[in-house]
Amino acid sequence: MKLLPTFSGRLHDARTATMIGRWLGAAIAVCFVTGVLSHYLQHPPDWLENVLPSRPYWGYRVTQGLHVASGIAAIPLLLAKLWTVYPRLFVWPPLKSLRHALERLSVAVLVAAALFQLFTGLLNTIQWYPWPFSFVPVHFAVAWLLAGAVVLHVAVKYPEIKAHWSSRAAGTLELPAADGPDRRSLLTGVAAAVGAVTLTTVGQSFTPLKRFDLLAPRHPDHGPQGLPVNRTAAAAGLAGVSTVHWRLTVVGDRSYALTLDELAALAQHTVTLPIACVEGWSKSARWTGVRVRDLVRSAGGRPDSTVRVVSLEKRGTYRVMEMGADYTEDPLTLLALRLNGQVLSLDHGFPARIIAPNRPGVLQTKWVTRMEII
Ligand SMILES: Nc1nc2c(c(=O)[nH]1)N[C@H]1C(S)=C(S)[C@@H](COP(=O)(O)O)O[C@H]1N2
Ligand SMILES: [Mo]
């Protein structure tokens, strides 16, 4: 059986696999938990809609920033881990027993799910969708498959992981001391790669590091009025909005409609809140406008009212948005008319857009024209 290569390198051994594996495991765990949170904030099932909290106002900004940062950090970790263990692809005989066959099958699922998640997630951050399926439901489903595969893998490998967890445990096993420097070099290289991709991308959400934001798709300072734009008015099919014809219609027991001047004459409030896009960038800004709570009360809404918000946009997934009671009641939730002291630009949602605390950017609806109490 000399057809197959043999590997004697210590960098392919169980201690290296364990050390890289636990970093990778930590990154995947953070990515999974923050991803599930993100999913339920963006697509709450009915029973959750009125329970979701609007505080802390920065919550989604932090969890989604961590989701994308941990996912990006996991990419060099996964590649290093695969490099460490790839000789096992060539074990002979390929299948020794039923147990061995099942173990290899579970590793195949693990590797495929991990590659799929990191690849689709990364492409999503640059809004590139070169596949025929819808990103969100598939990325969410495969996340559970990956989580299950990780748990199974850790359970199956538990004895080996335990034996190689600490250097003392591993040292008593099989390692010649001379291999130490090699392993240190490899691990230092992997750590440097993780540090480099993190440092050059995390500035898109962690503004203090924006100077180092060289590789992320977004820069917090690039965009009209000091704020990035995800979907421009042109992309949404809006050439402009006529303030002569525009009305805000609020539908409830006492429905009413307001012109832009009438809306601007109502009590205005200023809040500082971030836009935190699911794709990973976020930026804080100062918003001025009318409290959604006040608009809803005037139409006969109650403290437990849910509101449906409709945009001028003709079509598009984010044309209609629903907002649970915690958000509508929060004094920070505005129908904003101004951004950083200026009238909203068309790209930021002129004449009026929603800004609410602790919510995914996709639900911060722009070009609002209608609110319905439901
Ligand atoms: N009507 C409408 N509102 C929308 C969107 C959209 O496509 N249509 N995009 C959302 C997304 S994905 C984000 S991240 C925020 C970005 O707001 P900004 O462009 O003002 O920064 O707007 C949200 N509001
Ligand atoms: Mo977004």
Coordinates of C-alpha atoms and ligand atoms in Angstrom, one line a residue:
M1 CA 0.0 0.0 0.0
K2 CA 2.8 2.4 -0.8
L3 CA 0.5 4.3 -3.1
L4 CA -0.5 6.6 -0.3
P5 CA 1.8 9.1 1.3
T6 CA 2.9 8.7 4.9
F7 CA 3.1 11.6 7.3
S8 CA 5.5 11.8 10.2
G9 CA 5.4 15.5 10.8
R10 CA 4.6 16.5 14.4
L11 CA 2.7 19.5 13.2
H12 CA 0.0 17.0 12.0
D13 CA -0.4 15.4 15.5
A14 CA -3.2 15.4 18.0
R15 CA -1.6 18.1 20.2
T16 CA -1.5 20.6 17.4
A17 CA -5.0 19.6 16.3
T18 CA -6.2 20.1 19.8
M19 CA -4.6 23.5 20.3
I20 CA -5.9 24.9 17.0
G21 CA -9.2 23.1 17.5
R22 CA -10.0 24.8 20.8
W23 CA -9.5 28.3 19.3
L24 CA -11.6 27.3 16.3
G25 CA -14.2 25.8 18.7
A26 CA -14.3 29.1 20.7
A27 CA -14.8 31.1 17.5
I28 CA -17.5 28.9 16.2
A29 CA -19.3 28.9 19.6
V30 CA -19.3 32.7 19.6
C31 CA -20.4 32.8 16.0
F32 CA -23.2 30.4 16.6
V33 CA -24.7 32.0 19.7
T34 CA -24.5 35.5 18.2
G35 CA -25.9 34.2 14.9
V36 CA -29.0 32.6 16.6
L37 CA -29.6 35.9 18.5
S38 CA -29.3 37.8 15.2
H39 CA -31.8 35.5 13.5
Y40 CA -34.4 35.8 16.2
L41 CA -34.1 39.6 16.4
Q42 CA -34.5 39.8 12.6
H43 CA -37.2 37.1 12.2
P44 CA -39.0 36.8 15.5
P45 CA -41.6 34.1 15.6
D46 CA -45.1 35.5 16.6
W47 CA -44.7 34.5 20.3
L48 CA -41.4 36.3 20.5
E49 CA -42.3 39.5 18.7
N50 CA -43.7 41.3 21.8
V51 CA -41.0 40.0 24.2
L52 CA -37.9 41.1 22.4
P53 CA -36.2 43.8 24.5
S54 CA -35.2 47.2 23.0
R55 CA -32.3 47.5 25.5
P56 CA -29.4 47.6 25.8
Y57 CA -29.6 50.0 22.9
W58 CA -26.1 48.8 21.7
G59 CA -26.9 45.1 22.1
Y60 CA -27.3 44.1 18.5
R61 CA -24.4 46.2 17.5
V62 CA -22.1 44.2 19.8
T63 CA -23.5 40.8 19.0
Q64 CA -23.6 41.2 15.3
G65 CA -20.1 42.8 15.3
L66 CA -18.9 39.7 17.2
H67 CA -20.8 37.4 14.8
V68 CA -19.0 38.7 11.8
A69 CA -15.6 39.2 13.5
S70 CA -15.6 35.6 15.0
G71 CA -16.7 34.2 11.6
I72 CA -13.8 36.0 9.8
A73 CA -11.3 34.9 12.5
A74 CA -12.5 31.3 12.1
I75 CA -11.4 31.3 8.5
P76 CA -7.6 31.1 9.0
L77 CA -8.3 28.8 12.0
L78 CA -10.3 26.4 9.9
L79 CA -7.7 26.4 7.2
A80 CA -4.9 25.7 9.7
K81 CA -7.0 23.0 11.4
L82 CA -7.7 21.3 8.1
W83 CA -4.0 21.5 7.2
T84 CA -3.1 19.9 10.5
V85 CA -5.5 16.9 10.1
Y86 CA -5.5 16.4 6.3
P87 CA -3.1 13.4 6.5
R88 CA -6.0 11.5 8.1
L89 CA -7.8 11.6 4.7
F90 CA -5.2 9.0 3.6
V91 CA -5.6 6.4 6.4
W92 CA -5.4 2.9 5.2
P93 CA -7.7 0.9 5.1
P94 CA -10.1 3.8 4.6
L95 CA -12.9 2.1 6.5
K96 CA -11.9 -0.2 9.4
S97 CA -15.2 -0.8 11.0
L98 CA -18.7 0.5 11.2
R99 CA -17.6 2.8 14.0
H100 CA -14.8 4.1 12.0
A101 CA -17.1 4.7 9.0
L102 CA -19.5 6.7 11.1
E103 CA -16.7 8.7 12.5
R104 CA -15.4 9.6 9.1
L105 CA -18.9 10.4 7.9
S106 CA -19.4 12.8 10.9
V107 CA -16.1 14.5 10.1
A108 CA -17.1 14.9 6.5
V109 CA -20.4 16.6 7.6
L110 CA -18.4 18.8 10.0
V111 CA -15.9 20.0 7.5
A112 CA -18.5 20.6 4.8
A113 CA -20.8 22.5 7.1
A114 CA -18.0 24.6 8.5
L115 CA -16.7 25.5 5.0
F116 CA -20.2 26.3 3.8
Q117 CA -21.0 28.6 6.7
L118 CA -17.8 30.5 6.6
F119 CA -17.8 30.8 2.8
T120 CA -21.5 31.9 2.5
G121 CA -21.1 34.2 5.6
L122 CA -18.0 35.9 4.1
L123 CA -19.7 36.4 0.7
N124 CA -22.8 37.8 2.5
T125 CA -20.7 40.6 4.1
I126 CA -19.9 41.8 0.6
Q127 CA -23.5 41.2 -0.6
W128 CA -22.4 38.7 -3.2
Y129 CA -24.9 35.8 -3.6
P130 CA -23.5 33.5 -6.3
W131 CA -26.0 30.7 -5.4
P132 CA -29.5 29.8 -6.2
F133 CA -30.9 29.6 -2.7
S134 CA -31.9 32.3 -0.2
F135 CA -29.1 33.1 2.2
V136 CA -30.8 33.6 5.5
P137 CA -32.8 30.4 5.9
V138 CA -30.0 28.2 4.5
H139 CA -27.3 29.8 6.6
F140 CA -29.5 29.5 9.7
A141 CA -30.3 25.8 9.0
V142 CA -26.7 24.8 8.3
A143 CA -25.6 26.6 11.5
W144 CA -27.6 24.0 13.5
L145 CA -26.1 21.2 11.4
L146 CA -22.6 22.6 12.2
A147 CA -23.3 23.0 15.9
G148 CA -24.5 19.4 16.1
A149 CA -21.5 18.2 14.1
V150 CA -19.2 20.1 16.5
V151 CA -20.8 18.6 19.6
L152 CA -20.6 15.1 18.1
H153 CA -17.0 15.6 17.1
V154 CA -16.0 16.9 20.6
A155 CA -17.8 13.9 22.2
V156 CA -16.1 11.4 19.9
K157 CA -12.7 12.9 20.3
Y158 CA -13.1 13.7 24.0
P159 CA -10.4 11.2 25.2
E160 CA -7.8 12.6 22.7
I161 CA -8.8 16.2 23.4
K162 CA -8.4 15.6 27.1
A163 CA -5.1 13.9 26.7
H164 CA -3.7 16.7 24.6
W165 CA -5.3 19.7 26.3
S166 CA -2.5 20.9 28.5
S167 CA 1.2 20.8 27.6
R168 CA 1.8 18.7 30.7
A169 CA -0.7 16.1 29.7
A170 CA 0.7 16.1 26.2
G171 CA 4.3 16.2 27.3
T172 CA 4.0 12.8 29.1
L173 CA 2.7 11.2 25.9
E174 CA 4.8 11.0 22.8
L175 CA 6.5 14.3 22.1
P176 CA 10.2 14.7 21.5
A177 CA 11.3 18.1 23.1
A178 CA 12.9 19.1 19.8
D179 CA 9.5 19.5 18.1
G180 CA 8.4 22.3 20.5
P181 CA 9.8 25.2 18.5
D182 CA 8.1 24.0 15.2
R183 CA 4.8 23.9 16.9
R184 CA 5.3 27.3 18.5
S185 CA 6.1 28.7 15.1
L186 CA 3.0 27.3 13.5
L187 CA 0.8 28.5 16.3
T188 CA 2.4 31.9 16.2
G189 CA 1.8 32.1 12.5
V190 CA -1.9 31.1 12.9
A191 CA -2.3 33.6 15.7
A192 CA -0.7 36.3 13.5
A193 CA -3.1 35.5 10.7
V194 CA -6.1 35.7 12.9
G195 CA -4.9 38.9 14.4
A196 CA -4.3 40.4 11.0
V197 CA -7.7 39.6 9.5
T198 CA -9.4 40.7 12.7
L199 CA -7.5 44.0 13.0
T200 CA -8.0 44.9 9.3
T201 CA -11.8 44.2 9.4
V202 CA -13.2 44.9 12.9
G203 CA -13.0 48.7 12.4
Q204 CA -16.2 48.4 10.3
S205 CA -18.1 47.9 13.5
F206 CA -15.7 48.8 16.3
T207 CA -15.2 52.5 15.4
P208 CA -12.1 53.1 17.7
L209 CA -10.2 50.8 15.3
K210 CA -11.5 52.4 12.1
R211 CA -8.0 53.5 11.1
F212 CA -7.0 49.9 10.6
D213 CA -10.2 49.0 8.6
L214 CA -8.4 48.2 5.3
L215 CA -10.0 45.0 4.2
A216 CA -13.6 45.2 5.4
P217 CA -16.3 45.9 2.8
R218 CA -17.4 49.0 4.7
H219 CA -15.7 51.9 6.3
P220 CA -17.7 53.7 9.0
D221 CA -16.8 57.2 7.6
H222 CA -17.6 56.5 4.0
G223 CA -21.1 57.6 3.1
P224 CA -23.3 60.6 2.9
Q225 CA -23.7 62.6 6.2
G226 CA -21.0 60.5 7.8
L227 CA -22.8 57.2 7.7
P228 CA -22.5 54.3 5.2
V229 CA -25.5 53.4 3.1
N230 CA -26.5 49.8 2.5
R231 CA -29.2 50.2 -0.1
T232 CA -29.3 53.5 -2.0
A233 CA -32.5 55.2 -3.1
A234 CA -31.5 54.4 -6.7
A235 CA -31.2 50.7 -5.9
A236 CA -34.6 50.8 -4.2
G237 CA -36.1 52.4 -7.3
L238 CA -36.7 55.8 -5.8
A239 CA -35.5 58.8 -8.0
G240 CA -36.8 61.3 -5.5
V241 CA -39.6 62.0 -3.1
S242 CA -42.0 64.9 -3.6
T243 CA -42.7 66.6 -0.3
V244 CA -45.9 68.1 -1.9
H245 CA -47.4 64.7 -2.3
W246 CA -45.7 62.8 0.5
R247 CA -47.9 62.0 3.6
L248 CA -47.3 60.0 6.7
T249 CA -50.5 58.0 7.2
V250 CA -51.0 56.4 10.7
V251 CA -53.7 53.8 10.7
G252 CA -55.5 53.0 14.0
D253 CA -58.8 53.7 15.8
R254 CA -58.2 57.4 15.0
S255 CA -56.3 57.3 11.7
Y256 CA -54.7 60.4 10.4
A257 CA -52.3 61.7 7.8
L258 CA -49.6 64.4 8.2
T259 CA -47.6 66.4 5.7
L260 CA -43.9 66.7 6.3
D261 CA -44.3 70.2 7.7
E262 CA -47.0 69.0 10.1
L263 CA -44.7 66.1 11.2
A264 CA -41.8 68.5 11.7
A265 CA -44.0 70.8 13.9
L266 CA -44.6 67.9 16.4
A267 CA -42.3 67.5 19.4
Q268 CA -38.9 66.6 18.2
H269 CA -36.4 64.5 20.1
T270 CA -32.7 63.8 19.5
V271 CA -31.1 60.4 20.3
T272 CA -27.7 58.8 19.6
L273 CA -28.2 55.3 18.2
P274 CA -26.2 53.0 15.9
I275 CA -27.2 51.6 12.6
A276 CA -26.0 48.0 13.0
C277 CA -26.2 46.1 9.7
V278 CA -26.5 42.3 9.7
E279 CA -23.6 42.3 7.3
G280 CA -21.3 43.4 10.0
W281 CA -20.7 47.2 9.8
S282 CA -22.1 49.6 12.3
K283 CA -21.9 53.2 13.1
S284 CA -23.4 55.5 15.7
A285 CA -25.2 58.7 14.6
R286 CA -27.4 61.5 16.0
W287 CA -31.0 61.2 14.9
T288 CA -33.8 63.8 15.4
G289 CA -37.5 63.2 14.9
V290 CA -40.8 62.3 16.4
R291 CA -41.2 59.5 18.9
V292 CA -43.0 56.5 17.4
R293 CA -44.8 56.2 20.7
D294 CA -46.3 59.6 20.3
L295 CA -47.5 58.9 16.8
V296 CA -49.0 55.6 17.8
R297 CA -50.8 57.1 20.8
S298 CA -52.3 59.8 18.7
A299 CA -53.9 57.2 16.5
G300 CA -55.4 55.4 19.5
G301 CA -52.6 52.8 20.0
R302 CA -51.9 51.3 23.4
P303 CA -48.6 50.5 25.2
D304 CA -48.8 46.9 24.0
S305 CA -49.5 47.8 20.3
T306 CA -47.5 46.2 17.5
V307 CA -46.9 48.5 14.5
R308 CA -46.4 47.7 10.9
V309 CA -44.2 50.2 9.0
V310 CA -44.4 50.5 5.2
S311 CA -41.9 52.2 3.0
L312 CA -42.4 54.0 -0.3
E313 CA -40.2 51.4 -1.9
K314 CA -42.1 49.5 -4.6
R315 CA -40.7 46.1 -3.8
G316 CA -37.9 44.6 -1.8
T317 CA -37.6 42.4 1.3
Y318 CA -37.4 45.4 3.6
R319 CA -40.4 47.4 2.3
V320 CA -42.6 46.3 5.2
M321 CA -41.4 45.9 8.8
E322 CA -43.1 45.0 12.0
M323 CA -42.2 46.3 15.4
G324 CA -43.1 44.8 18.7
A325 CA -44.4 46.7 21.7
D326 CA -41.0 47.1 23.5
Y327 CA -39.6 49.0 20.5
T328 CA -42.7 51.1 19.8
E329 CA -42.9 52.1 23.5
D330 CA -39.2 52.9 23.8
P331 CA -38.6 56.7 24.0
L332 CA -35.5 56.2 21.9
T333 CA -37.5 54.9 18.9
L334 CA -38.0 57.7 16.4
L335 CA -39.5 58.4 13.1
A336 CA -36.3 60.4 12.2
L337 CA -36.3 63.4 10.0
R338 CA -32.7 64.5 10.6
L339 CA -29.3 62.8 10.8
N340 CA -26.3 64.4 12.5
G341 CA -28.0 67.8 12.4
Q342 CA -29.0 67.8 8.8
V343 CA -32.2 66.9 6.9
L344 CA -32.0 63.2 6.0
S345 CA -30.4 62.6 2.6
L346 CA -32.5 60.6 0.1
D347 CA -30.1 57.6 0.5
H348 CA -30.6 57.6 4.3
G349 CA -34.4 57.5 4.0
F350 CA -35.7 61.0 3.2
P351 CA -38.2 62.3 4.2
A352 CA -38.6 59.9 7.3
R353 CA -37.1 56.7 8.5
I354 CA -37.3 54.5 11.6
I355 CA -34.4 54.4 14.0
A356 CA -34.8 52.0 17.0
P357 CA -32.5 50.7 19.7
N358 CA -31.1 47.1 19.7
R359 CA -32.4 46.2 16.2
P360 CA -30.8 44.9 13.1
G361 CA -30.2 47.5 10.4
V362 CA -32.5 45.7 8.0
L363 CA -35.4 46.7 10.2
Q364 CA -34.5 50.4 10.4
T365 CA -36.9 51.1 7.6
K366 CA -36.2 54.1 5.2
W367 CA -38.6 56.2 3.2
V368 CA -41.5 55.5 5.5
T369 CA -44.9 56.6 4.4
R370 CA -47.3 54.5 6.5
M371 CA -47.7 53.1 10.0
E372 CA -50.4 50.6 10.9
I373 CA -51.3 49.7 14.5
I374 CA -52.1 45.9 14.5
Ligands
LIG1 N1 -37.1 50.7 2.8 C1 -35.9 50.2 3.1 N2 -35.3 50.5 4.3 C2 -34.1 50.0 4.6 C3 -33.4 49.1 3.7 C4 -34.0 48.8 2.5 O1 -33.5 48.1 1.6 N3 -35.3 49.4 2.2 N4 -32.1 48.6 4.0 C5 -31.9 48.5 5.5 C6 -30.5 48.1 5.8 S1 -30.1 46.5 5.3 C7 -29.7 48.8 6.6 S2 -28.2 48.2 7.2 C8 -30.1 50.2 6.9 C9 -29.0 51.1 6.6 O2 -29.4 52.5 6.8 P1 -28.5 53.6 6.1 O3 -28.5 53.3 4.6 O4 -29.2 54.9 6.3 O5 -27.2 53.6 6.7 O6 -31.3 50.6 6.3 C10 -32.3 49.7 6.3 N5 -33.5 50.3 5.8
MO2 MO -28.3 46.0 6.5

